[in-house]
mmCIF file of C-alpha atoms in Angstrom:
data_model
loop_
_atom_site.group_PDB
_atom_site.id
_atom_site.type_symbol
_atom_site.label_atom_id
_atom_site.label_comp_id
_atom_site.label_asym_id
_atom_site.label_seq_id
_atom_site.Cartn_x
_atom_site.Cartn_y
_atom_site.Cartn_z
ATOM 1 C CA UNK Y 1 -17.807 30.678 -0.795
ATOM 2 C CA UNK Y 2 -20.889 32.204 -1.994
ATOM 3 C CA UNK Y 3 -23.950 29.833 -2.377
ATOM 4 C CA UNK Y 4 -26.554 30.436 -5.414
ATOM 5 C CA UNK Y 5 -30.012 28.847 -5.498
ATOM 6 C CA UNK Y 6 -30.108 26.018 -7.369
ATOM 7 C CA UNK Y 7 -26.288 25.883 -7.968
ATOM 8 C CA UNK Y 8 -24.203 23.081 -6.590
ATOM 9 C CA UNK Y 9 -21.625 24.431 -4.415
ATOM 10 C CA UNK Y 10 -18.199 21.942 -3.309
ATOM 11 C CA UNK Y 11 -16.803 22.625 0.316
ATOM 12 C CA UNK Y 12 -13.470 20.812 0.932
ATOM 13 C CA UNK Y 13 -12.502 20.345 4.104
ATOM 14 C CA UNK Y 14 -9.711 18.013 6.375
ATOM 15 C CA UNK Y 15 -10.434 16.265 9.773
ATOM 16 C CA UNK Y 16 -8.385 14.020 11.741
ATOM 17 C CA UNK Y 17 -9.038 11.665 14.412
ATOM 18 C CA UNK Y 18 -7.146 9.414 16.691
ATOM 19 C CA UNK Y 19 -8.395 6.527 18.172
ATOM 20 C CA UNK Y 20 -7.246 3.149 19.397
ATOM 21 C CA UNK Y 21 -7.889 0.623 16.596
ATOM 22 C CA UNK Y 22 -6.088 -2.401 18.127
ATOM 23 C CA UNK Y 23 -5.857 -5.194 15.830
ATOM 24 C CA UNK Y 24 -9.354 -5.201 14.188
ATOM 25 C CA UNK Y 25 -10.896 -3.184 11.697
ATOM 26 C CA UNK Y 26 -12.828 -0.299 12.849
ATOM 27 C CA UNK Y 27 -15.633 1.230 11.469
ATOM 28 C CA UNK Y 28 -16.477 4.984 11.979
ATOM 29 C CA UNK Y 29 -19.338 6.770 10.374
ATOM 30 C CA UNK Y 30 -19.537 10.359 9.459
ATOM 31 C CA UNK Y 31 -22.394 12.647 9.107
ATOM 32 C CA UNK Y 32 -22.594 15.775 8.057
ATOM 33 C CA UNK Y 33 -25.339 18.702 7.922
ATOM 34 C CA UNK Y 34 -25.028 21.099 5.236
ATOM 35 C CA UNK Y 35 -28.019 23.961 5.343
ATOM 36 C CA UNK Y 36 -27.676 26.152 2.246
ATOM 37 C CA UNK Y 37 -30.114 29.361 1.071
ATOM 38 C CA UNK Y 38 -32.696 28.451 -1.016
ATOM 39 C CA UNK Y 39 -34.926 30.575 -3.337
ATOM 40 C CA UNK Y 40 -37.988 29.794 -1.012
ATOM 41 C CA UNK Y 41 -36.462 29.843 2.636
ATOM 42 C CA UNK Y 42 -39.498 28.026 3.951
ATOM 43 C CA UNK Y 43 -39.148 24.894 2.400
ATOM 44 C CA UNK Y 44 -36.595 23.483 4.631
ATOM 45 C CA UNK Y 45 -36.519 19.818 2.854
ATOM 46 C CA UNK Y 46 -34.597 21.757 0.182
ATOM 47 C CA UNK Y 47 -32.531 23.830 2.761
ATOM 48 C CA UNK Y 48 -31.102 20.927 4.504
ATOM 49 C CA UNK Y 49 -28.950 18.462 2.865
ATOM 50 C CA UNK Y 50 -27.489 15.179 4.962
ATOM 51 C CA UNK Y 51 -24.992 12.947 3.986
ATOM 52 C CA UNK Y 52 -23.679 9.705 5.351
ATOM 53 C CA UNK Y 53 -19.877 8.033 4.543
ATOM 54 C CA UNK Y 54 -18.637 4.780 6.501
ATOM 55 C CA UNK Y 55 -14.634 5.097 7.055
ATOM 56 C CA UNK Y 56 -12.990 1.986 7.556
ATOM 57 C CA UNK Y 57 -9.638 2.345 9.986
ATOM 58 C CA UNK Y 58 -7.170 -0.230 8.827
ATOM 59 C CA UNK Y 59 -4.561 -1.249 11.832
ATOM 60 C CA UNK Y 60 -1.598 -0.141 11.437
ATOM 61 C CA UNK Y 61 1.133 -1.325 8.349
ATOM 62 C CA UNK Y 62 4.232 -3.161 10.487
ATOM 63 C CA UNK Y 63 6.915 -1.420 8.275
ATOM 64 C CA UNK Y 64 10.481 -3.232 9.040
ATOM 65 C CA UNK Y 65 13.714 -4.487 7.115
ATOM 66 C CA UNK Y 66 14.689 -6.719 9.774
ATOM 67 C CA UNK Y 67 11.561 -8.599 9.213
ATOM 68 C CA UNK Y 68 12.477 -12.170 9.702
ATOM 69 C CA UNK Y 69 10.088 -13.875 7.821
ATOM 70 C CA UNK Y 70 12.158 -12.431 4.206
ATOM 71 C CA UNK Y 71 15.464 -13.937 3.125
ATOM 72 C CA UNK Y 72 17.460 -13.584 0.495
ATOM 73 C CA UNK Y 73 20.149 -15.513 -1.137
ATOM 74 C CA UNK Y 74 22.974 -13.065 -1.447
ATOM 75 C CA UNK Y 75 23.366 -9.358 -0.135
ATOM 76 C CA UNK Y 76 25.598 -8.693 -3.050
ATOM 77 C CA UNK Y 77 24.229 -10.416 -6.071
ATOM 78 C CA UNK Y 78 25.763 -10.707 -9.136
ATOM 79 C CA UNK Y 79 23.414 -11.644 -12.190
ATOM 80 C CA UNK Y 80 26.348 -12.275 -14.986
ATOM 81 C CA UNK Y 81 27.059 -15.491 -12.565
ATOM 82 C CA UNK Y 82 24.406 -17.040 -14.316
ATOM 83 C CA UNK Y 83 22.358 -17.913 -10.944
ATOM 84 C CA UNK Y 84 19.716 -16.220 -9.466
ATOM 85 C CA UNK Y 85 18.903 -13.928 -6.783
ATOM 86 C CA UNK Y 86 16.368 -16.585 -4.284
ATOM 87 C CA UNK Y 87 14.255 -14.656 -2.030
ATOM 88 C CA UNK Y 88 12.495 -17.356 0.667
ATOM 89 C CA UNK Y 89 10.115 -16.126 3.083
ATOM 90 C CA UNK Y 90 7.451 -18.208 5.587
ATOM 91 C CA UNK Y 91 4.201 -17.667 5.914
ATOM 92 C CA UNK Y 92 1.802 -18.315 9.146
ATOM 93 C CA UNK Y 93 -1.091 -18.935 6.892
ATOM 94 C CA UNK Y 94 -1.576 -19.423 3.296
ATOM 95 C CA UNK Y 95 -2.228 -16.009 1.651
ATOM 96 C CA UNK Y 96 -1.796 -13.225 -0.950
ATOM 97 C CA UNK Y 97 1.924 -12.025 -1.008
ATOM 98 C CA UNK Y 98 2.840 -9.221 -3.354
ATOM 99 C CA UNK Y 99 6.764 -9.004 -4.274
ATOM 100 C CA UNK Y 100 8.986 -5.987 -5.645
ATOM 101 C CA UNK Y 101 11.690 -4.838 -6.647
ATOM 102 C CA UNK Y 102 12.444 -0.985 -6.407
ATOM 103 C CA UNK Y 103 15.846 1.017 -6.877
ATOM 104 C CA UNK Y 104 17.016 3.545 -4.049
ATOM 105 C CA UNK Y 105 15.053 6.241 -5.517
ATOM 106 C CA UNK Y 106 11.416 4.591 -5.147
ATOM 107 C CA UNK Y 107 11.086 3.932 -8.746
ATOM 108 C CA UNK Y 108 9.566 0.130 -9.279
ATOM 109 C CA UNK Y 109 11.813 -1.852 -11.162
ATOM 110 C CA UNK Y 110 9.435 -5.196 -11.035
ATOM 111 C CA UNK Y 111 6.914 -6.903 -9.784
ATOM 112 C CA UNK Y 112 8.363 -10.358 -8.801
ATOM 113 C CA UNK Y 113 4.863 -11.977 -7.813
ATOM 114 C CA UNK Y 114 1.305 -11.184 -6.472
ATOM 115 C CA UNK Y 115 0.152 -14.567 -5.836
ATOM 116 C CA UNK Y 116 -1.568 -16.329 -2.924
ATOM 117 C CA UNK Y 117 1.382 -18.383 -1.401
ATOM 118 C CA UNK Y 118 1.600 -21.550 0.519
ATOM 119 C CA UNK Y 119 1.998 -21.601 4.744
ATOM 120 C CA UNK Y 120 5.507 -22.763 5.555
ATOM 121 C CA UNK Y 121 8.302 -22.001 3.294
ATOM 122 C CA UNK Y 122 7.982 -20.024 0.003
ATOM 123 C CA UNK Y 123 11.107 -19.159 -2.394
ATOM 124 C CA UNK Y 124 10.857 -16.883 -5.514
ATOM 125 C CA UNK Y 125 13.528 -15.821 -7.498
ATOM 126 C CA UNK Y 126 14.893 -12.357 -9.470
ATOM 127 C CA UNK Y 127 17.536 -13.053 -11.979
ATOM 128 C CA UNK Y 128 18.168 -9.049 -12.291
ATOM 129 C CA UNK Y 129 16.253 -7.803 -14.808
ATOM 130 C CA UNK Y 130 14.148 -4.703 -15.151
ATOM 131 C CA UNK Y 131 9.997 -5.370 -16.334
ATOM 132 C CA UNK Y 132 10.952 -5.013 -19.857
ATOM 133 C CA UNK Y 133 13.594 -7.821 -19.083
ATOM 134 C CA UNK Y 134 16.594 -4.860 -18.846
ATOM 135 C CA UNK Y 135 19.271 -5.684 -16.659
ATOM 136 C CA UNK Y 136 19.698 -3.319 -14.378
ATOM 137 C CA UNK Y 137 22.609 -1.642 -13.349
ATOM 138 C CA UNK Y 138 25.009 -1.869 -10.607
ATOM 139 C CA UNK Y 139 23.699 -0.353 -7.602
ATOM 140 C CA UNK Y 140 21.627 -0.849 -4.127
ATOM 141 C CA UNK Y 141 17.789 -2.128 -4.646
ATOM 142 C CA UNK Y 142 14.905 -2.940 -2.276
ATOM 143 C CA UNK Y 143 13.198 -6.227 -2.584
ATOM 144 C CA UNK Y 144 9.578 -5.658 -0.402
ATOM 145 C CA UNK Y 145 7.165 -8.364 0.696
ATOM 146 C CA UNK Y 146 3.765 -7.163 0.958
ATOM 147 C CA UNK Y 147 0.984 -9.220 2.757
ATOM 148 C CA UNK Y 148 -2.029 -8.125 4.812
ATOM 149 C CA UNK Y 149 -0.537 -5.383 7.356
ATOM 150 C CA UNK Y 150 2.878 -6.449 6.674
ATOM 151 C CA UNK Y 151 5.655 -4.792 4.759
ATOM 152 C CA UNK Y 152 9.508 -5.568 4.902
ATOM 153 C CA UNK Y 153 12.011 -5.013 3.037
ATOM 154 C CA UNK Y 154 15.692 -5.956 2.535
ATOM 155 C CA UNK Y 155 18.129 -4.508 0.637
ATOM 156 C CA UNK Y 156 20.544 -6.095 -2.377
ATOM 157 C CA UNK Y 157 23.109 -4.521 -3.888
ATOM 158 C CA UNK Y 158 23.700 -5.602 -7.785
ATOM 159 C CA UNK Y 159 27.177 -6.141 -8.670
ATOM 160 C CA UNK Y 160 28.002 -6.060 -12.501
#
């Protein structure tokens, strides 16, 4: 774009970069140089502009349904049997565990729990109901476990 003295200007721009991160947190800094016109061209303190941003790489999210560590009671569950759906899962360590429910086209039905959990053997349990305490309707639904760089998911299918 065109720059004007004394106007702010925006440039937008996209960069990618691959790198190894193994399993720890990486941290990358950034600078960048922007020179711009100025009414008075000899005053380079007001020419040149620098700017500093820290990017933090996060390892990579293990995505996976046939993540062993989730359970759940039932692959068909029917609420109107009066018992609910138990979803058990085991933990390494004791941490913060985030649990939903979402229907086959990404919409979130619930949050279930985002609480730090126990090591060893956790159980939590969805009696079919939307939020606003809806039931929901017959159909497939994901149940995901989210902890640290973990997802997995398994899927239910509700049976009214």
């Amino acid at each position: 774009g065109n720059l004007q003295p004394f106007r702010d200007t925006t440039f937008t721009f996209e960069a990618t970069l691959s790198i190894n991160v193994g399993e720890e947190l990486t941290e990358l800094t950034n600078t960048v140089i922007v020179q711009a016109d100025n009414e008075d061209p000899l005053k380079l303190d007001n020419n040149i502009s620098t700017a500093t941003e820290t990017v933090f790489i996060i390892p990579p999210t293990i995505f996976s349904e046939s993540c062993e560590l989730l359970t759940l009671d039932f692959n068909v569950y029917e609420p109107q049997s009066g018992a609910p759906l138990g979803i058990t899962f085991e933990l390494n360590t004791s941490r913060k565990v985030q649990l939903d429910v979402y229907d086959m086209g990404g919409a979130h039905v619930m949050k279930l729990a985002e609480n730090r959990f126990n090591e060893g053997l956790n159980r939590f349990e969805w009696f079919g109901l939307t939020e606003s305490g809806r039931k929901v309707g017959s159909g497939v639904y994901i149940i995901t476990l989210l902890s640290d760089n973990l997802i997995c998911w398994k899927k239910v299918i509700i049976a009214r």
